[in-house]
Tab-separated table of C-alpha atoms in Angstrom:
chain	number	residue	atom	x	y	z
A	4	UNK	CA	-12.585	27.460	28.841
A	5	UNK	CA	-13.227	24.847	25.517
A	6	UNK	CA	-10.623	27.327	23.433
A	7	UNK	CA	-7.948	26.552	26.699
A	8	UNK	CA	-8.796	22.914	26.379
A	9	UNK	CA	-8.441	23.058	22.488
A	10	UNK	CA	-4.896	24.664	22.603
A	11	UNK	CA	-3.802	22.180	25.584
A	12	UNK	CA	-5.155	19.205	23.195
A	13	UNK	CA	-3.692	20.445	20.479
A	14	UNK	CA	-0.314	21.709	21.748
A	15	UNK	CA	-0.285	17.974	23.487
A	16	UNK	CA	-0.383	16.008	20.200
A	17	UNK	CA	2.357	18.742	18.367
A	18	UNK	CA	4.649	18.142	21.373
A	19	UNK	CA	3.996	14.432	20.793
A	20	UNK	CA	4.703	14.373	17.246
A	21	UNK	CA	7.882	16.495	17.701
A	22	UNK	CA	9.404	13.758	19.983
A	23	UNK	CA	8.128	11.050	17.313
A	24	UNK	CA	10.173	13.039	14.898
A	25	UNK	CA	13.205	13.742	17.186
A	26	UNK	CA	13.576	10.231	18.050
A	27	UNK	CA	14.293	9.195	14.074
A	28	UNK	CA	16.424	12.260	13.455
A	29	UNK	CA	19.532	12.767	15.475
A	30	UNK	CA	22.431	15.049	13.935
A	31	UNK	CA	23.958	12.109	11.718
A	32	UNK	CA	20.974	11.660	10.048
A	33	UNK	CA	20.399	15.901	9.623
A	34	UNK	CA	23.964	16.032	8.742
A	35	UNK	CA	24.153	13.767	5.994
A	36	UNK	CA	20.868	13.195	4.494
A	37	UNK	CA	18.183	15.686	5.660
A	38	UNK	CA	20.457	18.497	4.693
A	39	UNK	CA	22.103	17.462	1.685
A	40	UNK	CA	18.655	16.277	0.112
A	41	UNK	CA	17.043	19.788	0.891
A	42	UNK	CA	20.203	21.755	-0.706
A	43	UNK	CA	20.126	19.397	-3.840
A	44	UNK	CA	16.157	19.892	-4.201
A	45	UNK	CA	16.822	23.222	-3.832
A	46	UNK	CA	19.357	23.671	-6.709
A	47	UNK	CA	16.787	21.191	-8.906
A	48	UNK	CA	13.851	23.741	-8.280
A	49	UNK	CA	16.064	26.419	-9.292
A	50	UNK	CA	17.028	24.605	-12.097
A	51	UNK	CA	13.321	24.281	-13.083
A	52	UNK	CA	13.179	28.135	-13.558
A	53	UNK	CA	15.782	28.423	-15.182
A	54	UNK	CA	15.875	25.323	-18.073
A	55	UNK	CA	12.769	24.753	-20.029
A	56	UNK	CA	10.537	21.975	-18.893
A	57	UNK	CA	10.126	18.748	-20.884
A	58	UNK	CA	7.198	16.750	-20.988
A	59	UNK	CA	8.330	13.822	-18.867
A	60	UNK	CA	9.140	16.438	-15.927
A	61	UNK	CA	5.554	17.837	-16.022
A	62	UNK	CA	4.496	14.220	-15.926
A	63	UNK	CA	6.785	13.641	-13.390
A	64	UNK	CA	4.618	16.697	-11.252
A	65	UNK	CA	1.251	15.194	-12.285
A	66	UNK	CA	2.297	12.192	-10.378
A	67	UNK	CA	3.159	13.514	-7.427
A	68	UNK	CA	0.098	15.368	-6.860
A	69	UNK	CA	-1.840	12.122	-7.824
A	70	UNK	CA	0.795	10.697	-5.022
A	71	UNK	CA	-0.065	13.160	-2.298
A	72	UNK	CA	-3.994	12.890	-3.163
A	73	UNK	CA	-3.533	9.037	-2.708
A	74	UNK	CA	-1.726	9.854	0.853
A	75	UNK	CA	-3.772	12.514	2.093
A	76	UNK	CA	-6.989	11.131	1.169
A	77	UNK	CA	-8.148	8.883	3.941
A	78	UNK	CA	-7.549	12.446	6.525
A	79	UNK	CA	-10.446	12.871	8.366
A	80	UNK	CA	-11.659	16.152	10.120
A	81	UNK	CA	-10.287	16.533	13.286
A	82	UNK	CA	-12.956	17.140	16.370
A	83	UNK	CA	-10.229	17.079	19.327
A	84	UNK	CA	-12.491	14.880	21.330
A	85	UNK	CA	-11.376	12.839	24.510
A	86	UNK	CA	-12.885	9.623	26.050
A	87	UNK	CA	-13.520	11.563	29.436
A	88	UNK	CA	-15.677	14.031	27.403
A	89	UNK	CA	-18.653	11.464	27.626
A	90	UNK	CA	-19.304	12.961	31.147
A	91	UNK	CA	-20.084	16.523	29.656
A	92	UNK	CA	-22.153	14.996	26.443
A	93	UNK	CA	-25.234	15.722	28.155
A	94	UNK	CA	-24.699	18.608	30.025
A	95	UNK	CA	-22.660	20.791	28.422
A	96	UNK	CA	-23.368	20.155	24.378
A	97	UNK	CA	-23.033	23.738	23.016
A	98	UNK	CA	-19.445	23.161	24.506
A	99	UNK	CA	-18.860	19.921	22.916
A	100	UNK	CA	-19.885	21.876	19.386
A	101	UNK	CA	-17.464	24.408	19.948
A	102	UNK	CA	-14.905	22.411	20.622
A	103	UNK	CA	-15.864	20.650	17.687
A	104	UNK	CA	-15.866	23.882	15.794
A	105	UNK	CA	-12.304	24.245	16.716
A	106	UNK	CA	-11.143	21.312	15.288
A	107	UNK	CA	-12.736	21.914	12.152
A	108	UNK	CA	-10.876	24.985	11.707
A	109	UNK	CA	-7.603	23.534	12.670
A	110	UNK	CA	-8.159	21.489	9.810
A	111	UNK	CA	-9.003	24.014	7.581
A	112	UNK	CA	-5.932	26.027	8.638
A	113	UNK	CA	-3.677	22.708	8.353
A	114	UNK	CA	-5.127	21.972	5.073
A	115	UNK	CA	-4.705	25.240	3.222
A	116	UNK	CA	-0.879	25.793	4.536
A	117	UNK	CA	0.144	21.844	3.068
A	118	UNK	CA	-1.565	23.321	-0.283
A	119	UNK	CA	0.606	26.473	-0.267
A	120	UNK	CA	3.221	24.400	-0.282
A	121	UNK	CA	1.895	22.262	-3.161
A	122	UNK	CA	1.272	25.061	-5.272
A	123	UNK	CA	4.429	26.792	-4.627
A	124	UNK	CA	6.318	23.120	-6.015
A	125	UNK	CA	3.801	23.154	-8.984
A	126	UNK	CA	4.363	26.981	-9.775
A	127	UNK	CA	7.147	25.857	-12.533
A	128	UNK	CA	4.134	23.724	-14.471
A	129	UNK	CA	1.752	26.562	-13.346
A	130	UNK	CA	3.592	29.220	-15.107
A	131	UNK	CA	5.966	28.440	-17.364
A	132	UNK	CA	4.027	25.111	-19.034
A	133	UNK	CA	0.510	26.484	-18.599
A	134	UNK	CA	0.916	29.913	-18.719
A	135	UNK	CA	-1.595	30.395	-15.638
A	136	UNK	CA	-2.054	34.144	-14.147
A	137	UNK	CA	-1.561	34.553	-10.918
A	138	UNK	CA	-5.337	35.203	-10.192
A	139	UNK	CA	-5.946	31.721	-12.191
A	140	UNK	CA	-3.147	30.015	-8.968
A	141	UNK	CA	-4.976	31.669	-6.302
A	142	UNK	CA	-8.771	30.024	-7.988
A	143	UNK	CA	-6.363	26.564	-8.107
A	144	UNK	CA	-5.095	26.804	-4.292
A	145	UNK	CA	-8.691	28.148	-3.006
A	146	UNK	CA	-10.851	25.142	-5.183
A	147	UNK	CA	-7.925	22.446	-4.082
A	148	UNK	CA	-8.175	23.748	-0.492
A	149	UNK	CA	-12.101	23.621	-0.309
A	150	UNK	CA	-12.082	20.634	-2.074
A	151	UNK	CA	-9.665	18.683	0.147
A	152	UNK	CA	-11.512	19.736	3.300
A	153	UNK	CA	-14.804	18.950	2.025
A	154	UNK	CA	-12.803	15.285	1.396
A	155	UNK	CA	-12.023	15.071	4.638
A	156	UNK	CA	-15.148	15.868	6.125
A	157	UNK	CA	-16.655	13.239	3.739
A	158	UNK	CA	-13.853	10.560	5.138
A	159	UNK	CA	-14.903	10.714	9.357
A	160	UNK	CA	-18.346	11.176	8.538
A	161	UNK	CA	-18.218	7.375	6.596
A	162	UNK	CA	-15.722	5.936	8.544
A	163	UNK	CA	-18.380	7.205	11.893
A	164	UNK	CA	-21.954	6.591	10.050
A	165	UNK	CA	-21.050	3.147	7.873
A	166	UNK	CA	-20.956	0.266	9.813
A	167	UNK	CA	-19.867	-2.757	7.782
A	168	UNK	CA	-16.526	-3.066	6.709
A	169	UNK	CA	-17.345	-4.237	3.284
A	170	UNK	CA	-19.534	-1.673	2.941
A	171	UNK	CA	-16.861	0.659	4.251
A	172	UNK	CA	-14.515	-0.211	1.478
A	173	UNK	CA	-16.894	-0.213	-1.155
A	174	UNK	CA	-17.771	3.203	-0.544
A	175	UNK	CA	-13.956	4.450	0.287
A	176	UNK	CA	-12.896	3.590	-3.441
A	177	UNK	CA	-15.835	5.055	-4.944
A	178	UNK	CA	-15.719	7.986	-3.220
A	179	UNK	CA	-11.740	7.656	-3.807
A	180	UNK	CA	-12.149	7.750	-7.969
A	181	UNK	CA	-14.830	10.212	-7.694
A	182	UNK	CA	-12.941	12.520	-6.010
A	183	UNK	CA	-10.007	12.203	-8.369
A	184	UNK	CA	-12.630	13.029	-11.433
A	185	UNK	CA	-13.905	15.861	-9.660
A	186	UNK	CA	-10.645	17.190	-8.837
A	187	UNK	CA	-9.259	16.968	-12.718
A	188	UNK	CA	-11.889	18.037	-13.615
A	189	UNK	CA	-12.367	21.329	-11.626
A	190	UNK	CA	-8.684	21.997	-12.529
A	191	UNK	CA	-9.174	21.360	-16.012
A	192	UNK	CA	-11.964	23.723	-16.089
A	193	UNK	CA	-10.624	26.343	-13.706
A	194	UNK	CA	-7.452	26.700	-16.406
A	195	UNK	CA	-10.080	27.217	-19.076
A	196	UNK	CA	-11.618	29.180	-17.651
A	197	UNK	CA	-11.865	31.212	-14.354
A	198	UNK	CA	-15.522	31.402	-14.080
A	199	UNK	CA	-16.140	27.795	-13.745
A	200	UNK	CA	-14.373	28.414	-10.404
A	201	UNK	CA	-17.611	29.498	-9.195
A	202	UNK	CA	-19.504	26.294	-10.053
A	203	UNK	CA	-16.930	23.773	-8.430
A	204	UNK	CA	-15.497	25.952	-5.319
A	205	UNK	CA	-19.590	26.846	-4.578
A	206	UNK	CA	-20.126	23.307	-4.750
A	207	UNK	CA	-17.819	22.120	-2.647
A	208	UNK	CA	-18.730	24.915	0.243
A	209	UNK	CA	-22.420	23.691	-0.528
A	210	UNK	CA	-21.110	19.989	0.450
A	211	UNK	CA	-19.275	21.069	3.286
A	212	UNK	CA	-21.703	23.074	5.092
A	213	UNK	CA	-24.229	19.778	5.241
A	214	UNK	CA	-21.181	17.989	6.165
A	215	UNK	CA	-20.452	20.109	8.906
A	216	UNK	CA	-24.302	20.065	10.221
A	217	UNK	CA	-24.229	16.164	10.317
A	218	UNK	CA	-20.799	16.530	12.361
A	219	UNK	CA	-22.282	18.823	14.546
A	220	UNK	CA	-25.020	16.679	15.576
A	221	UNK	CA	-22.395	14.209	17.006
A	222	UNK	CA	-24.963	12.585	19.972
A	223	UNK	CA	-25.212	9.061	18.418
A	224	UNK	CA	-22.024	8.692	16.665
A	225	UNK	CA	-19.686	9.916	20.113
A	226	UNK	CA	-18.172	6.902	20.702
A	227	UNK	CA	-17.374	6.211	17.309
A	228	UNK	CA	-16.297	9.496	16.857
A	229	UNK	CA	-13.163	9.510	19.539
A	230	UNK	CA	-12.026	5.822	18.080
A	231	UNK	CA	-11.643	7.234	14.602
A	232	UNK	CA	-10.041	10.809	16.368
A	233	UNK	CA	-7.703	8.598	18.149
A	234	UNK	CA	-6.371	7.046	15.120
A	235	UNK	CA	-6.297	10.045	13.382
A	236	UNK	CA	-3.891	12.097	16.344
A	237	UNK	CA	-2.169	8.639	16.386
A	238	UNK	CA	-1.274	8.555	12.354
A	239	UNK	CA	1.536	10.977	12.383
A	240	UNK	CA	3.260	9.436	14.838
A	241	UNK	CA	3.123	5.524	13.619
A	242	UNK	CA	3.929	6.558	10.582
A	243	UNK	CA	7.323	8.436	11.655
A	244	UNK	CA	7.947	5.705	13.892
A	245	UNK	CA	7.826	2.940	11.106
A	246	UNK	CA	9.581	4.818	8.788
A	247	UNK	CA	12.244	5.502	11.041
A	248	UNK	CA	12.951	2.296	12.500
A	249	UNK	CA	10.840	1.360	15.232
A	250	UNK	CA	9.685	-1.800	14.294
A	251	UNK	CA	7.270	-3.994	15.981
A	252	UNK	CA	7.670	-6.596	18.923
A	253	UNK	CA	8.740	-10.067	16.886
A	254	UNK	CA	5.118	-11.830	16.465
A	255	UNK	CA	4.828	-15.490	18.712
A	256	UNK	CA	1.858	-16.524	16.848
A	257	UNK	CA	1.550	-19.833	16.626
A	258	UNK	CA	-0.585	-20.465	13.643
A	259	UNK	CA	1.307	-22.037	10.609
A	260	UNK	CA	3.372	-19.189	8.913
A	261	UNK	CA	2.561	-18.812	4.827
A	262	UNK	CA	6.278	-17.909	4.496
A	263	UNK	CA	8.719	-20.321	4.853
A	264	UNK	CA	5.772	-22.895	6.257
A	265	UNK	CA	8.229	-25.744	6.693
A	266	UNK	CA	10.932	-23.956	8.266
A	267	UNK	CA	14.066	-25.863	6.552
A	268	UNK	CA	17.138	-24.988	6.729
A	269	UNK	CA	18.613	-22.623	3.960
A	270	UNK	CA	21.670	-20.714	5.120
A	271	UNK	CA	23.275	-24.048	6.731
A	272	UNK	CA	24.168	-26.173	10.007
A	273	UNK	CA	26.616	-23.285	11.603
A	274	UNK	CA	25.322	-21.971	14.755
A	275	UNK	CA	25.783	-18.557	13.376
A	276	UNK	CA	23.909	-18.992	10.499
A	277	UNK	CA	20.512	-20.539	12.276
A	278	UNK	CA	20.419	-17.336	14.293
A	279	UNK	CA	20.854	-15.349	11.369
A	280	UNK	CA	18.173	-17.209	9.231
A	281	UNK	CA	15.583	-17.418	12.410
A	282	UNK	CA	16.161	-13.642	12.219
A	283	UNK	CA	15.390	-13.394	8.656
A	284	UNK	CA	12.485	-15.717	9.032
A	285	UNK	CA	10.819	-14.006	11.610
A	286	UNK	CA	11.329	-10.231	10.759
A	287	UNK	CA	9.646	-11.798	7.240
A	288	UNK	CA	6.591	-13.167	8.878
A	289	UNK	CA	5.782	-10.198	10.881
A	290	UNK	CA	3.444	-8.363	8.817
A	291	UNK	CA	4.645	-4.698	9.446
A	292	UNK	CA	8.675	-5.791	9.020
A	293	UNK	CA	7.285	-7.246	5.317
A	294	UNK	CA	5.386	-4.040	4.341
A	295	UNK	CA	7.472	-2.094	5.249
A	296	UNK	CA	10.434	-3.824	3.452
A	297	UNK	CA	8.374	-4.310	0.250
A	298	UNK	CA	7.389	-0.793	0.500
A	299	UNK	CA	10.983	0.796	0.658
A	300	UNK	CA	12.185	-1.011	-2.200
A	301	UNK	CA	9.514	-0.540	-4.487
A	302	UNK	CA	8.951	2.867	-4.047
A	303	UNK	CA	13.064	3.420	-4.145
A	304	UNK	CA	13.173	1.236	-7.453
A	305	UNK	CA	10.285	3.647	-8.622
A	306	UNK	CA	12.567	6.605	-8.025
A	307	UNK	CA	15.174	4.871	-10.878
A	308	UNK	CA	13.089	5.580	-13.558
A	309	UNK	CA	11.546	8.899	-12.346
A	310	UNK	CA	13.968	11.018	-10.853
A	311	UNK	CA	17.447	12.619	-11.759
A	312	UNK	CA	20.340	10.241	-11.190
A	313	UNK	CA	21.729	12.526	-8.013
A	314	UNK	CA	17.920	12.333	-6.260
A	315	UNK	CA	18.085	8.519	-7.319
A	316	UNK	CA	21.871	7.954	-5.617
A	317	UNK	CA	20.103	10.202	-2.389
A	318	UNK	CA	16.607	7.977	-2.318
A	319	UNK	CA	18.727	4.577	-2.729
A	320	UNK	CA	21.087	5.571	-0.104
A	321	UNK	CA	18.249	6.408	2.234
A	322	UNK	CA	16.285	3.336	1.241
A	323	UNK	CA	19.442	1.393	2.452
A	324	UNK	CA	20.082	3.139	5.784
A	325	UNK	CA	16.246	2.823	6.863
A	326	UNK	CA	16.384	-0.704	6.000
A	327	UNK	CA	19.325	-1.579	8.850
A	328	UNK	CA	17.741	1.297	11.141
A	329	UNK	CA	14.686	-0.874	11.039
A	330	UNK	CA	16.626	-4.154	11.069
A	331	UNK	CA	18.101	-3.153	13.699
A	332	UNK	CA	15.440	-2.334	16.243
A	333	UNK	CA	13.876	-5.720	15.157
A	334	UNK	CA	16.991	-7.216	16.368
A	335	UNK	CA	17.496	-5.830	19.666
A	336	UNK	CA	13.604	-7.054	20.221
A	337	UNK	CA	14.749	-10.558	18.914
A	338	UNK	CA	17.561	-10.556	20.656
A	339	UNK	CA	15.554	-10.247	23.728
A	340	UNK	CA	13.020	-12.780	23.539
A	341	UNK	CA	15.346	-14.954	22.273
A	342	UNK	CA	17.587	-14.721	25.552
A	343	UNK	CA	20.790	-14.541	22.663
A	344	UNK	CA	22.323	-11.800	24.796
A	345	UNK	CA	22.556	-14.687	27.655
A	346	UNK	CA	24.554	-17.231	25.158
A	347	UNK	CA	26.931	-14.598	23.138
A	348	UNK	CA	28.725	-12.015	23.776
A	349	UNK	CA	28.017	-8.292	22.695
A	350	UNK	CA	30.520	-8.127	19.871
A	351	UNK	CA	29.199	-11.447	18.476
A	352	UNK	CA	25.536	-10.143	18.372
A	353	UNK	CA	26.623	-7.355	16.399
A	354	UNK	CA	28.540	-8.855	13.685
A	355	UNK	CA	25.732	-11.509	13.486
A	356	UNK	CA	23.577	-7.998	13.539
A	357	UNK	CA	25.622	-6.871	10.444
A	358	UNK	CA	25.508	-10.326	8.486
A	359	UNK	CA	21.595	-10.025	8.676
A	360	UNK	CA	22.060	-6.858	7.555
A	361	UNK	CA	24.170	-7.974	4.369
A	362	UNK	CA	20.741	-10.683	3.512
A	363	UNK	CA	18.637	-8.202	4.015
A	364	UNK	CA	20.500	-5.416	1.416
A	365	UNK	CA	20.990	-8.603	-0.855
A	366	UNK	CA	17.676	-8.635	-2.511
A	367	UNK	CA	17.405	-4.632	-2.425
A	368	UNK	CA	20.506	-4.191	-3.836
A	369	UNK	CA	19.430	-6.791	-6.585
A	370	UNK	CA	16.577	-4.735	-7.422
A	371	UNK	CA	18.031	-1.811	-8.182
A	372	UNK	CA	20.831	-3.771	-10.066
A	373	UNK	CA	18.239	-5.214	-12.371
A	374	UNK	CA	16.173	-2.051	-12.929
A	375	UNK	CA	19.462	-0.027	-13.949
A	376	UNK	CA	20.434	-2.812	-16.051
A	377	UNK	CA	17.092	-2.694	-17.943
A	378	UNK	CA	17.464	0.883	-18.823
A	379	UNK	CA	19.872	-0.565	-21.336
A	380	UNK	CA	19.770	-3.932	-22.107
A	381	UNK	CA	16.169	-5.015	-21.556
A	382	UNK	CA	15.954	-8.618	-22.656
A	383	UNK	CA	18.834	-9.581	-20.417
A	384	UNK	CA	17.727	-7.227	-17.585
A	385	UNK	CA	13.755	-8.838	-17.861
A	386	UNK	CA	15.420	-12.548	-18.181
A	387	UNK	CA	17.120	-12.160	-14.517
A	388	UNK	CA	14.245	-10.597	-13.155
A	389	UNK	CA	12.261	-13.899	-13.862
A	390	UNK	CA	14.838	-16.106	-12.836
A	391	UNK	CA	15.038	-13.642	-9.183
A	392	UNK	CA	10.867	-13.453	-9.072
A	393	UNK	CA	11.172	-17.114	-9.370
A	394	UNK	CA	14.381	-17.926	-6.935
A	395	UNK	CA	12.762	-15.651	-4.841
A	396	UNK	CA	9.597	-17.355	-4.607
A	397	UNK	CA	11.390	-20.711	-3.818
A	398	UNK	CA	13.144	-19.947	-1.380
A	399	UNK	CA	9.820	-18.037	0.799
A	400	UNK	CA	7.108	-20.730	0.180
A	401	UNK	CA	8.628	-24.037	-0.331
A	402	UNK	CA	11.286	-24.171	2.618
């Protein structure tokens, strides 16, 4: 009976995140950047084998595991728990437990098959840099996979048992940098030498078994517990659904905004124009339009220094196209409450659609025009930047 309701929970929130992912990816999308991206990865990973490696590319690998420890670190165990499971948290708690149980394996299971793919990417540093056995990977994956799940048992059973949020974040970044320390350092010690495997993977199970007793005796923290499982079934799917271009309902706040507090004028009088620039200004205020604008272009502009010019032309593309995917659900939601639709005609909205589109690539575009220029004159390249930073600044706070 609790495995049935396990599988039906579970194949539930897969179904759920397979539609989350269908509706950003249609066949355009497959065809010309899913595809493309995979093929060219695959000839660079290839390529990896066969050139030797330089130091900047095993840098390069360094930071993308620090990257995916930063993503994956605030995972919690999952539990699979329901609100209408408080009617059987009395009666029936060896079956809550075992449910419970369930969940903790699916984690484990999840966990271990994202770090055979994280060893497989690293196996060109593994090998060929390090000069690691193949006994010496296995140690790696089985300390990296015990160590991450201990992490995320660690993660619910703060974000259940600590209360205040100060508190809360206090003890996320602590446990944040000590878990990077521990992980270097069981790597670095594990590539000295395979007996200190023992000492870090034994303390990790050590950690996890309390962790799991504590979860187990889930009475007091129920309540607290499905909150925290419902964000964590929900993560997947907001996340897909903001990168893709589902943005959020235009905010009607009507507190004083901190950008563009005065509201003035800056494109001009023309009709077109002040529905263009109350566009701008309101997909600007909205707090998930702004992060996720800032966050496209920075970590696109990152990819300029980091990766090979042909990953850099795919990244800036994409950067681009989720930009006006985004823009342009936040338009057909502005559109809306603005009643536009009942003023001008369809073709109209869309070339105003397409002008917001060009103010919105303008300061991307910029960016990247700046960054590329500093990778070979600096002084010039640093001296617009300033002069942009600054411009930039004028135009959001003082209008």
């Amino acid at each position: 009976m609790i495995k049935q309701q396990f599988n039906k929970r579970l194949r539930h929130e897969l179904q759920r995140k397979w539609k989350s992912l269908r509706s950003v990816t249609d066949w355009t999308i497959a065809l010309y950047i899913i595809i493309p991206a995979l093929i060219f990865c695959g000839i660079y990973y290839r390529s990896l084998w066969v050139n030797e490696l330089s130091m900047e590319e095993t840098v390069y690998f360094l930071l993308g595991l620090f990257a995916f420890y930063f993503v994956t670190f605030s995972r919690g165990a999952r539990s699979f728990f329901e609100q209408a499971d408080s009617l059987f948290l009395i009666s029936y708690p060896v079956h809550m437990q075992k449910l419970m149980k369930y969940g903790l394996l699916y984690t484990f299971i999840r966990i271990a098959i994202t770090n055979v793919i994280v060893v497989f990417i690293m196996l060109p540093i593994l090998i060929k840099n390090m000069g690691a056995p193949f006994i010496q990977i296995v140690l790696f994956w089985i300390f990296f996979t015990v160590f991450r799940f201990t992490l995320s048992l660690l993660m619910r059973f703060i974000n259940v048992r600590v209360g205040k949020r100060w508190v809360l974040w206090i003890v996320k970044k602590l446990l944040f940098s000590f878990g990077l320390i521990f992980l270097g350092s069981g790597m670095y010690f594990i590539y000295k030498s395979p007996i200190y495997s023992i000492l870090f993977i034994g303390l990790s199970v050590l950690v996890s078994l309390a962790l799991v007793k504590k979860k187990l005796n889930y009475k007091n923290f129920f309540f607290k517990e499905i909150e925290k499982e419902k964000e964590e079934s929900m993560r997947w799917t907001m996340g897909i659904m903001q990168v893709g271009g589902h943005a959020a309902k235009p905010s009607s706040s009507n507190k004083k905004p901190w950008m563009f507090p005065h509201s003035k004028r800056i494109l001009g009088k023309k009709s077109d124009l002040r529905i263009v620039e109350s566009f701008l200004k309101e997909f600007f205020r909205t707090g998930s339009s702004l992060k996720f604008y800032i966050q496209i272009i920075i970590i696109s502009t990152i990819s300029i220094f980091r990766a090979p010019w042909w990953i850099t032309a795919i990244i800036l593309v994409f950067a681009l196209f989720a930009i006006s995917r985004y823009a342009r659900d936040y338009w057909n939601e502005f559109t809306e409450k603005m009643f536009l639709h009942l003023y001008c005609e369809e073709g109209k909205l869309i070339l105003l659609r397409w002008k917001a589109n060009r103010y919105l690539f303008l300061p991307a575009v910029f960016m990247y025009g700046t960054v590329i220029l500093s990778q070979f004159y600096l002084i010039p390249a640093i001296i617009i930047g300033v002069i942009f930073i600054v411009l930039i600044g004028w135009i959001v706070f003082l209008p």
